[in-house]
Structures are given as structure tokens and as C-alpha cells.
Amino acid sequence: MTANSAGTKPFYPIAELYFYLTADCNLNCRHCWIEPRHLAASASSSCLDPALFVKIIDQAVPLGLNRVKFTGGEPLFHPRIEDLIDVVKKRGLRLTVETNGTLCTREIAEKIASVDNAFVSVSLDAANPEIHEWIRGKKGCFAETLTGIRNLTGAGLHPQIIMTLMKRNPGEMERVVRLAESLKAGSVKFNVLQPTARGERMFAEGQAVDIADLIALGKWVEEDLSKTTILPLYYDQPPAFRSLESMFNPQSGLGCHTCGIFTILGVLAGGSYALCGIGETVPEMVFGNAARDSLRDVWENSPVLNDIRSGLPARLEGVCAECLLKNVCLGSCIAQNYYSRHNLWAPHWYCEEAHRHGLFPETRLRQTETIK
Amino acid sequence: MSESLDTKITANPLIVLREEFDDWALLFNPDTGNTFALNPMGVFIWKILEQGELSSAITRKVCESTQDAPPDAEKQVEDFVLEIVRLGLARKEGERDS
Ligand code: SF4
Ligand code: SF4
């Protein structure tokens, strides 16, 4: 947060827009937190209008925009993806692409690589094709993803491999790291399955890893697995469970996950402005639409966004209210927290679950006696 | 260490130190809710400040405690202590509580 010229009203730049470019996807992943429509076609039929995309970017740059993230659905399923990348490049913006990799042709990889400092992450949930395809819902997609990754490295990029953890695949973690090394990836990130949309159903079906095992896996990644590779490994759990050194050592620290909601806005495939991606499943978290509303107006006057700005982190509840890292973490993910409880100040499920089981680190709580 | 800085510096007794398994620690200000991470050397210095110490002696104790102090160790310690004071986590003798 910075002060505006009058020094009175806080000014929040929109540093980054998350574009959920397509409302459909060529894969059918059983854990997807957006739940796009599965479409067995060569291109999305429900995607962001490129003219609207340009209009949004033009309105966002004066509000501080310097980065865009293309996600989805599957962003590379957008039939005009190369044109959108060109717009980002021409405006000198930073680009992040989150993709399943299956549609990443050599041409698209080169187009992405033509943007300065582009960052790409590719989902790969196992080194075993059968497990990856069980998770991703399409036969043959493992080989397609590997081809996509090779196209990216061939274009000079070193994508991050993202593996989402669920009951079926922790045994694959080490092998994914080895595969990432052989593919010349830049890093590996282990995401925890979130209880959102299809992920929520996986939790209900008992396909999520138990909290005690998740915490143990995080420790193993940080203390053991990371020592076996030159690749940076990120285990995406709230900062309460990370060692201080892993987050704050300027030499080796990897930083920590913190909710970026003060400077991030989501744009859905239909042009709606939303609290990151959850506007797709939670309609009250949609704040307007680019086709009719001014972005400045939405950004500055949305009651929900203003509520978040004035209330975060002080109004966080439950274990987040007691957490010594709440000023850094900001509740980890407000969108996820809202999805879980329909309450912006709800604690993050991971920390809450750990606290309930007596597994929350005592040194990270205001009152150590709250854990017995 | 400059002469002008050689005053006694004492940790704010309200600040809570939470030491962790790897010798890092959190400093927590219950009044403001602010939290700061300390590496093992920061923890060592904080414990000296808890007793109250002249700034020159802090530097000397730090240098004595380590075999391979970097050439700019004195400056690093001085900057760290000044930052701690600036953040209101410790105070120089003669200064009042804010
Ligand atoms: S308890 Fe809340 S604030 Fe603390 S690390 Fe977990 S999610 Fe973040
Ligand atoms: S709400 Fe979640 S997705 Fe949005 S910025 Fe915060 S952490 Fe990221």
C-alpha cells in the first residue's frame, strides 16, 4: 500500500490481473478448483473476447498494472492466445502462464518466450502416466504435457512443474522432481489439494491427504527432498508451517505464500471482474463486468474489495486471528477462505484443521496455551 | 562503532521472543501485533539486549562468539541494532517509551 499525493486516502495499485481466459478446458481434472466445462475440441468456445481483453488492459495500466497471469480453464485453449500474448508484450507487461501443457506447441512456446521474463508453470501430477491421466481425466495427456514442456524448454524457458497432492500421488513426488530435472524445468511446486469445486468432492470422497501427512510431507520436502536437487522446491502450505529460514533467509529463502488480494483482481472468461477465480462458482464475488463497468470504478468502489482493504488482516478469525504471521500471510487465500465458509474473515482450512488436531506450531501463536 | 552510538541499549521488555527448533526465532510485539523473524545471530544479539548492553560491547561479544566474522561484521551488527531500535523493539538509554 502506498499513500496517494494528498496523503490521505490509501491508494491500491492493481499490480496484477488474473485472466481466467476460458470457461472450458480440454482436460477434465478431478481436483480443479474452477470447474470449467470439459470440451473435447481443438479450441475453447467460451472465452474472453480479445477486444475486451485490450480494453481491460488499457484501463488497468494507469491503475498500476505491471503483470498479467493467464490461467483458466486452460489458457492455451483460447483460440486467439497468440494475439493476447502480443498485447502483453507490446505493453511491456510481465507474463505468467499457468497451463496443463498439452496445447503448448512450438509456436506458442516461442511466442511466450518472446515476452521478457515470461514465467510458465505446467501441471504434472505424477511421473507415472497412468496416475497423471487418472487425475487429469484424459488418456494420452501425459505424453502431450511432456511435449509441451519440451517445447517450452526448446524455446529457452524453464517452466515450473506444479504437482497437486492427493491420496493417490505422494509416492510420485521424488520421481516428479527427477523428471523435472531431466526435462530442464526451472523449479517444482507441490500444491495441496484445495476443498473447492471439484476438489471439495475429492475431500468428501476421502481422496485428500490427511493434515498430519501433509505437514509431514512439507517437512520432508524442506529438509530432505530439497537437498537432493539443484531445483528450487516449493511446498505450498501456509507460512505457519514453514521454517523461518526457508522464508526469510535472504540467501536461500524462497519467500512465503501471502494473499495478494490488495493488488490483484480476477477477470473471468465472460469479462466479469471477480475475487480471483471464485466468481465462477460464487456469484456474490463478482464485482462488475468489463463490457459495461469502468475498471477504476470497480476497483475503487467495490464494497467487498473495500471491506477486505479495511479489514485484512485485523478481522481474520479463528486460528488466523491468533497467528503471529497473519500480517505477512493475510489468511493465505481470501478466495479459498470465502469459498469454504462464505465469510471473508474465515480462517484458512489448512491451519484450522491443523489447529484442531493439535498440530499447529505453538511458537506461531499469540497465546501458546491455546494449544494443549 | 561510532562514539555517539555507544550508549546502553535495552530490549523492550514487552516484546516476546519465540525461539524455534532451528535457532531462528520470532519477535512479537503484543501491542501492535507486529512480528519479526530473527536468524540465529539476531537471536544471540537479542539475548544480549535483554540484559542491556553498550553498543560497543554488543559488537565485541558478537565478534568473540564467532570464528569467522565477516570483515563488515561490526557494521552489520550496528545496522541490526539500529533497526531494532527504530522498530521500537529496543531503546537507547535516556530515550523514553513512545
Ligand atoms: S493461521 Fe492464517 S494467517 Fe497464519 S499461516 Fe495459517 S492461514 Fe496464514
Ligand atoms: S484470494 Fe487467493 S488466489 Fe486471490 S490473491 Fe489471495 S491467495 Fe491469490
CSV table of C-alpha atoms and ligand atoms in Angstrom, one decimal:
chain,number,residue,atom,x,y,z
A,1,MET,CA,0.0,0.0,0.0
A,2,THR,CA,1.2,3.5,-0.8
A,3,ALA,CA,-0.2,6.9,0.0
A,4,ASN,CA,-1.6,9.0,-2.8
A,5,SER,CA,-0.4,12.5,-3.5
A,6,ALA,CA,-2.9,14.0,-1.0
A,7,GLY,CA,-1.5,11.5,1.5
A,8,THR,CA,-5.0,10.9,2.8
A,9,LYS,CA,-6.9,8.1,1.1
A,10,PRO,CA,-4.8,4.9,0.6
A,11,PHE,CA,-4.2,4.1,-3.0
A,12,TYR,CA,-4.0,0.4,-4.0
A,13,PRO,CA,-2.5,-0.2,-7.4
A,14,ILE,CA,-3.8,-3.1,-9.5
A,15,ALA,CA,-0.4,-4.7,-9.9
A,16,GLU,CA,-1.7,-7.9,-11.5
A,17,LEU,CA,-4.7,-9.2,-13.3
A,18,TYR,CA,-5.5,-12.9,-13.2
A,19,PHE,CA,-7.2,-13.7,-16.5
A,20,TYR,CA,-9.3,-16.8,-16.4
A,21,LEU,CA,-9.3,-16.9,-20.2
A,22,THR,CA,-11.5,-19.8,-20.9
A,23,ALA,CA,-14.6,-21.2,-19.2
A,24,ASP,CA,-13.8,-24.6,-20.7
A,25,CYS,CA,-10.9,-26.9,-20.7
A,26,ASN,CA,-9.5,-29.7,-22.9
A,27,LEU,CA,-8.8,-31.8,-19.8
A,28,ASN,CA,-11.2,-33.0,-17.0
A,29,CYS,CA,-9.1,-32.8,-13.9
A,30,ARG,CA,-10.7,-34.3,-10.9
A,31,HIS,CA,-9.4,-31.7,-8.5
A,32,CYS,CA,-9.9,-28.5,-10.5
A,33,TRP,CA,-10.9,-25.5,-8.2
A,34,ILE,CA,-12.5,-23.6,-11.1
A,35,GLU,CA,-14.6,-26.4,-12.5
A,36,PRO,CA,-14.6,-25.4,-16.2
A,37,ARG,CA,-16.7,-27.2,-18.7
A,38,HIS,CA,-14.8,-30.1,-20.3
A,39,LEU,CA,-14.7,-29.7,-24.1
A,40,ALA,CA,-13.2,-32.3,-26.5
A,41,ALA,CA,-12.5,-29.8,-29.2
A,42,SER,CA,-9.4,-28.0,-30.6
A,43,ALA,CA,-10.3,-24.6,-29.1
A,44,SER,CA,-12.4,-23.1,-26.4
A,45,SER,CA,-15.9,-22.0,-27.4
A,46,SER,CA,-16.4,-19.9,-24.3
A,47,CYS,CA,-13.5,-17.5,-23.8
A,48,LEU,CA,-12.6,-13.9,-23.2
A,49,ASP,CA,-13.3,-11.6,-26.1
A,50,PRO,CA,-9.9,-10.3,-27.3
A,51,ALA,CA,-11.3,-6.7,-27.8
A,52,LEU,CA,-12.5,-6.8,-24.2
A,53,PHE,CA,-9.1,-8.0,-23.1
A,54,VAL,CA,-7.4,-5.0,-24.8
A,55,LYS,CA,-10.0,-2.7,-23.2
A,56,ILE,CA,-9.3,-4.1,-19.7
A,57,ILE,CA,-5.5,-3.8,-20.2
A,58,ASP,CA,-5.8,-0.2,-21.3
A,59,GLN,CA,-7.9,0.7,-18.3
A,60,ALA,CA,-5.6,-1.2,-15.9
A,61,VAL,CA,-2.2,0.2,-16.9
A,62,PRO,CA,-3.0,3.7,-15.5
A,63,LEU,CA,-4.1,1.9,-12.3
A,64,GLY,CA,-0.6,0.3,-11.9
A,65,LEU,CA,-0.8,-2.9,-13.8
A,66,ASN,CA,2.6,-4.4,-14.4
A,67,ARG,CA,1.8,-8.2,-14.6
A,68,VAL,CA,-0.8,-10.4,-16.0
A,69,LYS,CA,-1.5,-14.1,-15.4
A,70,PHE,CA,-3.2,-16.3,-17.9
A,71,THR,CA,-4.9,-19.2,-16.3
A,72,GLY,CA,-8.2,-20.9,-16.9
A,73,GLY,CA,-9.8,-23.3,-17.7
A,74,GLU,CA,-6.9,-23.8,-20.0
A,75,PRO,CA,-5.4,-20.5,-21.2
A,76,LEU,CA,-3.8,-22.1,-24.3
A,77,PHE,CA,-7.3,-23.3,-25.3
A,78,HIS,CA,-8.1,-19.7,-26.2
A,79,PRO,CA,-8.3,-19.6,-30.0
A,80,ARG,CA,-6.5,-16.2,-30.1
A,81,ILE,CA,-4.0,-16.8,-27.4
A,82,GLU,CA,-1.1,-15.6,-29.5
A,83,ASP,CA,-2.7,-12.3,-30.1
A,84,LEU,CA,-3.3,-11.9,-26.4
A,85,ILE,CA,0.4,-12.6,-25.7
A,86,ASP,CA,1.3,-10.0,-28.3
A,87,VAL,CA,-0.8,-7.4,-26.4
A,88,VAL,CA,1.1,-8.2,-23.2
A,89,LYS,CA,4.4,-8.0,-24.9
A,90,LYS,CA,3.6,-4.7,-26.6
A,91,ARG,CA,2.6,-3.1,-23.3
A,92,GLY,CA,5.8,-4.3,-21.7
A,93,LEU,CA,4.0,-6.2,-19.0
A,94,ARG,CA,5.2,-9.3,-17.2
A,95,LEU,CA,3.5,-12.5,-18.1
A,96,THR,CA,2.7,-15.6,-16.2
A,97,VAL,CA,1.0,-18.6,-17.8
A,98,GLU,CA,-0.5,-21.5,-15.8
A,99,THR,CA,-1.1,-24.3,-18.3
A,100,ASN,CA,-1.7,-28.1,-18.4
A,101,GLY,CA,0.9,-28.0,-21.2
A,102,THR,CA,-1.0,-30.2,-23.6
A,103,LEU,CA,-1.6,-27.5,-26.1
A,104,CYS,CA,1.7,-25.8,-25.9
A,105,THR,CA,3.0,-26.1,-29.5
A,106,ARG,CA,6.4,-24.9,-30.5
A,107,GLU,CA,4.9,-21.7,-32.0
A,108,ILE,CA,3.1,-20.9,-28.8
A,109,ALA,CA,6.1,-21.7,-26.7
A,110,GLU,CA,8.2,-19.3,-28.8
A,111,LYS,CA,5.6,-16.7,-28.6
A,112,ILE,CA,5.5,-16.9,-24.8
A,113,ALA,CA,9.3,-16.8,-24.7
A,114,SER,CA,9.3,-13.6,-26.7
A,115,VAL,CA,7.9,-11.8,-23.7
A,116,ASP,CA,10.6,-10.5,-21.4
A,117,ASN,CA,10.9,-12.6,-18.2
A,118,ALA,CA,7.8,-14.7,-19.0
A,119,PHE,CA,7.1,-17.3,-16.4
A,120,VAL,CA,5.3,-20.6,-17.2
A,121,SER,CA,4.0,-23.3,-14.9
A,122,VAL,CA,2.9,-26.6,-16.2
A,123,SER,CA,0.8,-29.1,-14.2
A,124,LEU,CA,2.3,-32.6,-13.9
A,125,ASP,CA,0.8,-34.7,-11.2
A,126,ALA,CA,2.9,-37.8,-11.5
A,127,ALA,CA,5.9,-39.3,-13.3
A,128,ASN,CA,3.7,-42.3,-13.9
A,129,PRO,CA,1.5,-41.7,-16.9
A,130,GLU,CA,-1.4,-43.8,-15.6
A,131,ILE,CA,-1.6,-41.8,-12.3
A,132,HIS,CA,-1.3,-38.5,-14.1
A,133,GLU,CA,-4.0,-39.4,-16.6
A,134,TRP,CA,-6.3,-40.7,-13.8
A,135,ILE,CA,-6.0,-37.3,-12.2
A,136,ARG,CA,-6.3,-35.3,-15.4
A,137,GLY,CA,-9.1,-37.2,-17.0
A,138,LYS,CA,-7.8,-37.7,-20.5
A,139,LYS,CA,-5.9,-40.7,-22.0
A,140,GLY,CA,-2.7,-39.7,-23.7
A,141,CYS,CA,-2.4,-36.3,-21.9
A,142,PHE,CA,0.8,-37.3,-20.1
A,143,ALA,CA,2.8,-37.5,-23.3
A,144,GLU,CA,1.2,-34.3,-24.6
A,145,THR,CA,2.2,-32.5,-21.4
A,146,LEU,CA,5.8,-33.7,-21.7
A,147,THR,CA,5.9,-32.5,-25.4
A,148,GLY,CA,4.6,-29.1,-24.2
A,149,ILE,CA,7.3,-28.9,-21.6
A,150,ARG,CA,9.9,-29.8,-24.1
A,151,ASN,CA,8.6,-27.1,-26.5
A,152,LEU,CA,8.9,-24.6,-23.7
A,153,THR,CA,12.5,-25.6,-22.8
A,154,GLY,CA,13.3,-25.6,-26.5
A,155,ALA,CA,12.2,-22.0,-26.7
A,156,GLY,CA,14.6,-21.2,-23.8
A,157,LEU,CA,12.1,-21.2,-21.0
A,158,HIS,CA,12.5,-23.2,-17.8
A,159,PRO,CA,8.9,-23.9,-16.7
A,160,GLN,CA,7.9,-24.6,-13.1
A,161,ILE,CA,6.3,-28.0,-12.7
A,162,ILE,CA,3.3,-28.0,-10.5
A,163,MET,CA,2.1,-31.2,-8.8
A,164,THR,CA,-1.1,-31.2,-6.8
A,165,LEU,CA,-1.0,-33.6,-3.9
A,166,MET,CA,-3.8,-36.1,-3.2
A,167,LYS,CA,-4.0,-39.6,-1.7
A,168,ARG,CA,-3.1,-41.2,-5.0
A,169,ASN,CA,0.3,-39.4,-5.7
A,170,PRO,CA,2.6,-38.6,-2.8
A,171,GLY,CA,4.7,-41.6,-3.8
A,172,GLU,CA,5.4,-39.8,-7.1
A,173,MET,CA,6.9,-36.6,-5.6
A,174,GLU,CA,10.5,-37.7,-5.8
A,175,ARG,CA,10.1,-39.1,-9.2
A,176,VAL,CA,8.4,-35.9,-10.4
A,177,VAL,CA,11.5,-34.0,-9.2
A,178,ARG,CA,13.8,-36.3,-11.1
A,179,LEU,CA,11.6,-36.0,-14.2
A,180,ALA,CA,11.6,-32.2,-13.8
A,181,GLU,CA,15.4,-32.3,-13.7
A,182,SER,CA,15.6,-34.3,-16.9
A,183,LEU,CA,13.2,-32.0,-18.6
A,184,LYS,CA,15.3,-29.0,-17.6
A,185,ALA,CA,12.4,-27.4,-15.7
A,186,GLY,CA,13.2,-24.4,-13.5
A,187,SER,CA,11.6,-25.5,-10.3
A,188,VAL,CA,8.9,-27.8,-8.8
A,189,LYS,CA,6.0,-26.6,-6.8
A,190,PHE,CA,3.8,-29.0,-4.7
A,191,ASN,CA,0.3,-27.7,-4.3
A,192,VAL,CA,-2.1,-29.0,-1.7
A,193,LEU,CA,-5.5,-30.1,-3.0
A,194,GLN,CA,-8.0,-27.4,-2.1
A,195,PRO,CA,-11.5,-28.1,-0.9
A,196,THR,CA,-13.0,-26.0,-3.7
A,197,ALA,CA,-15.3,-27.1,-6.6
A,198,ARG,CA,-14.2,-30.5,-7.8
A,199,GLY,CA,-11.5,-30.5,-5.0
A,200,GLU,CA,-14.3,-30.3,-2.5
A,201,ARG,CA,-15.8,-33.5,-3.9
A,202,MET,CA,-12.4,-35.2,-3.6
A,203,PHE,CA,-12.3,-34.3,0.1
A,204,ALA,CA,-15.8,-35.7,0.5
A,205,GLU,CA,-14.7,-38.9,-1.2
A,206,GLY,CA,-11.7,-39.3,1.1
A,207,GLN,CA,-9.2,-38.6,-1.7
A,208,ALA,CA,-7.4,-35.8,0.1
A,209,VAL,CA,-4.2,-36.4,2.1
A,210,ASP,CA,-4.7,-36.1,5.9
A,211,ILE,CA,-3.5,-32.9,7.5
A,212,ALA,CA,-0.8,-34.7,9.6
A,213,ASP,CA,0.6,-36.3,6.4
A,214,LEU,CA,0.5,-33.0,4.6
A,215,ILE,CA,2.5,-31.3,7.3
A,216,ALA,CA,5.0,-34.2,7.4
A,217,LEU,CA,5.4,-34.1,3.6
A,218,GLY,CA,6.1,-30.4,3.8
A,219,LYS,CA,8.8,-31.0,6.3
A,220,TRP,CA,10.3,-33.8,4.2
A,221,VAL,CA,10.4,-31.6,1.1
A,222,GLU,CA,12.0,-28.8,3.0
A,223,GLU,CA,14.5,-30.8,5.0
A,224,ASP,CA,15.3,-33.8,2.8
A,225,LEU,CA,14.0,-33.8,-0.8
A,226,SER,CA,15.2,-30.3,-1.5
A,227,LYS,CA,18.8,-31.4,-0.6
A,228,THR,CA,18.7,-34.0,-3.4
A,229,THR,CA,18.3,-31.5,-6.2
A,230,ILE,CA,19.5,-28.2,-7.5
A,231,LEU,CA,15.9,-27.2,-8.5
A,232,PRO,CA,14.1,-24.9,-6.0
A,233,LEU,CA,11.2,-26.9,-4.5
A,234,TYR,CA,8.2,-25.0,-3.2
A,235,TYR,CA,5.7,-26.7,-0.9
A,236,ASP,CA,2.7,-24.5,-1.0
A,237,GLN,CA,1.3,-24.5,2.6
A,238,PRO,CA,0.6,-21.6,4.8
A,239,PRO,CA,3.7,-19.9,6.4
A,240,ALA,CA,2.9,-21.1,9.9
A,241,PHE,CA,4.2,-24.5,8.7
A,242,ARG,CA,7.4,-23.3,7.0
A,243,SER,CA,10.7,-22.8,8.8
A,244,LEU,CA,11.6,-19.1,9.2
A,245,GLU,CA,14.8,-19.7,7.4
A,246,SER,CA,13.1,-21.1,4.4
A,247,MET,CA,11.0,-17.9,4.1
A,248,PHE,CA,13.2,-15.1,5.4
A,249,ASN,CA,16.9,-16.0,4.8
A,250,PRO,CA,17.9,-13.6,2.0
A,251,GLN,CA,20.4,-16.1,0.7
A,252,SER,CA,18.3,-19.2,0.5
A,253,GLY,CA,14.8,-18.2,1.4
A,254,LEU,CA,12.0,-18.9,-1.0
A,255,GLY,CA,9.6,-16.3,0.3
A,256,CYS,CA,6.2,-17.4,1.5
A,257,HIS,CA,2.8,-17.6,0.2
A,258,THR,CA,0.8,-14.5,1.0
A,259,CYS,CA,-2.6,-13.5,-0.2
A,260,GLY,CA,-2.1,-10.9,-2.9
A,261,ILE,CA,-5.7,-9.6,-2.8
A,262,PHE,CA,-4.7,-6.0,-2.1
A,263,THR,CA,-3.2,-5.7,-5.6
A,264,ILE,CA,-4.8,-8.5,-7.6
A,265,LEU,CA,-8.1,-8.7,-9.4
A,266,GLY,CA,-9.6,-11.6,-11.3
A,267,VAL,CA,-11.1,-11.4,-14.8
A,268,LEU,CA,-13.4,-14.3,-15.8
A,269,ALA,CA,-13.9,-15.6,-19.3
A,270,GLY,CA,-17.1,-13.6,-19.7
A,271,GLY,CA,-15.4,-10.4,-18.8
A,272,SER,CA,-16.6,-10.3,-15.2
A,273,TYR,CA,-14.3,-8.8,-12.5
A,274,ALA,CA,-14.1,-11.1,-9.5
A,275,LEU,CA,-12.3,-12.2,-6.4
A,276,CYS,CA,-9.7,-14.1,-8.2
A,277,GLY,CA,-11.3,-17.2,-9.7
A,278,ILE,CA,-14.1,-17.9,-7.3
A,279,GLY,CA,-16.5,-15.7,-9.1
A,280,GLU,CA,-17.0,-18.7,-11.4
A,281,THR,CA,-18.6,-20.6,-8.6
A,282,VAL,CA,-19.6,-17.9,-6.0
A,283,PRO,CA,-21.7,-15.2,-7.8
A,284,GLU,CA,-21.5,-12.7,-5.0
A,285,MET,CA,-17.8,-12.4,-5.5
A,286,VAL,CA,-18.3,-10.9,-9.0
A,287,PHE,CA,-17.9,-7.1,-8.8
A,288,GLY,CA,-18.9,-6.0,-12.3
A,289,ASN,CA,-18.3,-6.7,-16.0
A,290,ALA,CA,-15.7,-5.1,-18.3
A,291,ALA,CA,-18.3,-4.8,-21.1
A,292,ARG,CA,-20.3,-2.2,-19.1
A,293,ASP,CA,-18.3,-1.1,-16.0
A,294,SER,CA,-15.2,1.0,-15.7
A,295,LEU,CA,-12.4,-0.9,-14.1
A,296,ARG,CA,-11.4,2.1,-12.0
A,297,ASP,CA,-14.9,2.3,-10.6
A,298,VAL,CA,-15.0,-1.4,-9.8
A,299,TRP,CA,-11.5,-1.4,-8.2
A,300,GLU,CA,-12.1,1.7,-6.1
A,301,ASN,CA,-15.7,1.3,-5.2
A,302,SER,CA,-16.5,-2.4,-4.9
A,303,PRO,CA,-17.8,-2.7,-1.3
A,304,VAL,CA,-16.3,-6.2,-1.0
A,305,LEU,CA,-12.8,-5.0,-2.0
A,306,ASN,CA,-13.0,-2.0,0.3
A,307,ASP,CA,-14.1,-4.3,3.1
A,308,ILE,CA,-11.1,-6.5,2.5
A,309,ARG,CA,-8.8,-3.5,2.4
A,310,SER,CA,-10.0,-2.1,5.7
A,311,GLY,CA,-10.4,-5.5,7.5
A,312,LEU,CA,-7.4,-7.6,6.5
A,313,PRO,CA,-5.7,-8.9,8.5
A,314,ALA,CA,-7.2,-7.5,11.7
A,315,ARG,CA,-10.6,-9.1,11.2
A,316,LEU,CA,-9.3,-12.6,10.4
A,317,GLU,CA,-11.0,-15.1,12.7
A,318,GLY,CA,-10.2,-18.4,14.3
A,319,VAL,CA,-6.6,-19.6,14.3
A,320,CYS,CA,-5.7,-16.8,11.8
A,321,ALA,CA,-6.6,-14.2,14.4
A,322,GLU,CA,-4.2,-15.8,16.8
A,323,CYS,CA,-1.4,-16.4,14.3
A,324,LEU,CA,1.8,-14.4,14.6
A,325,LEU,CA,2.3,-14.5,10.8
A,326,LYS,CA,-1.1,-13.1,9.9
A,327,ASN,CA,0.4,-9.7,8.9
A,328,VAL,CA,2.6,-11.5,6.4
A,329,CYS,CA,0.2,-14.2,5.3
A,330,LEU,CA,-3.1,-12.3,5.3
A,331,GLY,CA,-5.0,-15.6,5.8
A,332,SER,CA,-3.2,-17.3,2.9
A,333,CYS,CA,-6.1,-17.1,0.3
A,334,ILE,CA,-9.2,-15.0,0.9
A,335,ALA,CA,-10.9,-16.5,-2.1
A,336,GLN,CA,-10.4,-20.0,-0.7
A,337,ASN,CA,-11.5,-18.9,2.8
A,338,TYR,CA,-14.6,-17.3,1.4
A,339,TYR,CA,-15.5,-20.4,-0.6
A,340,SER,CA,-15.2,-22.6,2.5
A,341,ARG,CA,-17.4,-20.5,4.8
A,342,HIS,CA,-19.0,-17.7,2.9
A,343,ASN,CA,-17.1,-15.4,5.3
A,344,LEU,CA,-14.3,-13.2,4.2
A,345,TRP,CA,-12.6,-13.4,7.6
A,346,ALA,CA,-12.8,-17.2,7.9
A,347,PRO,CA,-9.5,-18.9,8.8
A,348,HIS,CA,-7.8,-20.9,6.2
A,349,TRP,CA,-8.9,-24.6,6.3
A,350,TYR,CA,-5.4,-26.0,6.4
A,351,CYS,CA,-4.4,-24.1,9.5
A,352,GLU,CA,-7.7,-24.6,11.1
A,353,GLU,CA,-7.6,-28.3,10.5
A,354,ALA,CA,-4.0,-28.5,11.9
A,355,HIS,CA,-5.1,-26.5,15.0
A,356,ARG,CA,-8.0,-28.8,15.6
A,357,HIS,CA,-5.6,-31.7,15.6
A,358,GLY,CA,-3.1,-30.1,17.9
A,359,LEU,CA,-0.6,-29.8,15.0
A,360,PHE,CA,-0.4,-26.0,14.7
A,361,PRO,CA,3.1,-24.8,15.8
A,362,GLU,CA,2.9,-23.3,19.2
A,363,THR,CA,5.6,-20.7,18.6
A,364,ARG,CA,3.5,-19.2,15.9
A,365,LEU,CA,0.5,-18.4,18.1
A,366,ARG,CA,0.0,-15.3,20.2
A,367,GLN,CA,-1.2,-17.4,23.2
A,368,THR,CA,0.8,-20.5,23.4
A,369,GLU,CA,-1.6,-22.0,25.9
A,370,THR,CA,-4.4,-22.1,23.3
A,371,ILE,CA,-2.9,-25.4,22.1
A,372,LYS,CA,-3.0,-28.2,24.5
B,1,MET,CA,31.3,1.7,16.2
B,2,SER,CA,31.0,5.5,16.4
B,3,GLU,CA,31.3,7.2,19.8
B,4,SER,CA,27.9,8.8,19.5
B,5,LEU,CA,26.2,5.4,19.3
B,6,ASP,CA,28.0,3.9,22.3
B,7,THR,CA,25.0,4.1,24.6
B,8,LYS,CA,23.4,1.4,26.5
B,9,ILE,CA,20.7,-0.4,24.5
B,10,THR,CA,18.0,-2.5,26.2
B,11,ALA,CA,15.3,-4.7,24.7
B,12,ASN,CA,11.7,-3.5,25.2
B,13,PRO,CA,10.5,-5.9,28.0
B,14,LEU,CA,7.1,-6.1,26.4
B,15,ILE,CA,8.5,-7.9,23.3
B,16,VAL,CA,8.1,-11.6,23.3
B,17,LEU,CA,10.9,-13.9,21.9
B,18,ARG,CA,9.7,-17.2,20.4
B,19,GLU,CA,12.6,-19.5,19.7
B,20,GLU,CA,12.2,-22.3,17.2
B,21,PHE,CA,13.8,-25.7,16.6
B,22,ASP,CA,16.4,-24.3,14.1
B,23,ASP,CA,17.6,-21.5,16.3
B,24,TRP,CA,15.7,-18.9,14.3
B,25,ALA,CA,13.0,-17.0,16.3
B,26,LEU,CA,10.1,-14.6,16.1
B,27,LEU,CA,10.0,-11.4,17.9
B,28,PHE,CA,6.4,-10.4,18.7
B,29,ASN,CA,5.1,-7.1,19.8
B,30,PRO,CA,1.8,-7.8,21.6
B,31,ASP,CA,0.7,-4.1,21.5
B,32,THR,CA,1.0,-3.8,17.7
B,33,GLY,CA,0.7,-7.4,16.6
B,34,ASN,CA,3.8,-6.9,14.6
B,35,THR,CA,6.2,-9.9,14.2
B,36,PHE,CA,9.8,-10.0,13.1
B,37,ALA,CA,11.9,-13.0,12.1
B,38,LEU,CA,15.4,-13.3,13.6
B,39,ASN,CA,18.2,-15.5,12.4
B,40,PRO,CA,20.4,-17.3,15.0
B,41,MET,CA,22.8,-14.3,15.2
B,42,GLY,CA,19.9,-12.0,15.6
B,43,VAL,CA,18.7,-14.2,18.5
B,44,PHE,CA,22.2,-14.0,20.0
B,45,ILE,CA,22.1,-10.2,19.9
B,46,TRP,CA,18.6,-10.0,21.2
B,47,LYS,CA,19.6,-12.0,24.3
B,48,ILE,CA,22.4,-9.5,24.9
B,49,LEU,CA,19.9,-6.7,24.6
B,50,GLU,CA,17.6,-8.4,27.0
B,51,GLN,CA,20.3,-7.8,29.7
B,52,GLY,CA,21.0,-4.3,28.4
B,53,GLU,CA,24.4,-3.5,27.0
B,54,LEU,CA,26.6,-0.8,25.5
B,55,SER,CA,26.6,-0.9,21.7
B,56,SER,CA,30.3,-1.3,21.5
B,57,ALA,CA,30.1,-4.3,23.8
B,58,ILE,CA,27.4,-5.9,21.7
B,59,THR,CA,29.7,-5.8,18.7
B,60,ARG,CA,32.6,-7.1,20.7
B,61,LYS,CA,30.5,-10.0,22.1
B,62,VAL,CA,29.3,-10.9,18.7
B,63,CYS,CA,32.7,-10.9,17.1
B,64,GLU,CA,34.1,-13.0,20.0
B,65,SER,CA,31.3,-15.5,19.6
B,66,THR,CA,32.1,-16.4,16.0
B,67,GLN,CA,35.3,-17.8,14.5
B,68,ASP,CA,34.8,-16.4,11.0
B,69,ALA,CA,33.2,-13.0,11.4
B,70,PRO,CA,33.0,-11.3,8.0
B,71,PRO,CA,35.0,-8.1,7.6
B,72,ASP,CA,31.9,-5.9,7.8
B,73,ALA,CA,30.6,-7.7,10.9
B,74,GLU,CA,30.8,-4.6,13.1
B,75,LYS,CA,28.7,-2.6,10.6
B,76,GLN,CA,26.2,-5.4,10.2
B,77,VAL,CA,25.7,-5.6,14.0
B,78,GLU,CA,25.4,-1.8,14.2
B,79,ASP,CA,22.8,-1.7,11.5
B,80,PHE,CA,20.9,-4.5,13.0
B,81,VAL,CA,20.8,-2.9,16.4
B,82,LEU,CA,19.8,0.5,15.0
B,83,GLU,CA,17.0,-1.3,13.1
B,84,ILE,CA,15.8,-3.0,16.3
B,85,VAL,CA,15.7,0.4,18.0
B,86,ARG,CA,14.0,2.1,15.0
B,87,LEU,CA,11.3,-0.6,15.2
B,88,GLY,CA,10.7,0.2,18.8
B,89,LEU,CA,11.8,-3.3,19.9
B,90,ALA,CA,14.6,-1.9,22.0
B,91,ARG,CA,15.6,1.5,23.3
B,92,LYS,CA,18.7,3.5,23.9
B,93,GLU,CA,19.4,4.7,27.4
B,94,GLY,CA,17.8,8.0,28.1
B,95,GLU,CA,15.1,7.5,25.5
B,96,ARG,CA,11.5,7.4,26.6
B,97,ASP,CA,8.9,4.9,25.6
B,98,SER,CA,6.9,6.2,22.7
C,1,SF4,S1,-3.1,-19.3,10.6
C,1,SF4,FE1,-3.9,-18.0,9.0
C,1,SF4,S2,-2.6,-16.2,9.0
C,1,SF4,FE2,-1.5,-17.9,10.0
C,1,SF4,S3,-0.3,-19.0,8.5
C,1,SF4,FE3,-2.3,-20.0,8.6
C,1,SF4,S4,-3.6,-19.0,7.0
C,1,SF4,FE4,-1.8,-17.7,7.4
C,2,SF4,S1,-7.5,-14.6,-2.9
C,2,SF4,FE1,-6.3,-16.5,-3.3
C,2,SF4,S2,-6.0,-16.5,-5.4
C,2,SF4,FE2,-6.6,-14.4,-4.8
C,2,SF4,S3,-4.7,-13.2,-4.4
C,2,SF4,FE3,-5.4,-14.1,-2.5
C,2,SF4,S4,-4.3,-16.0,-2.4
C,2,SF4,FE4,-4.2,-15.4,-4.5
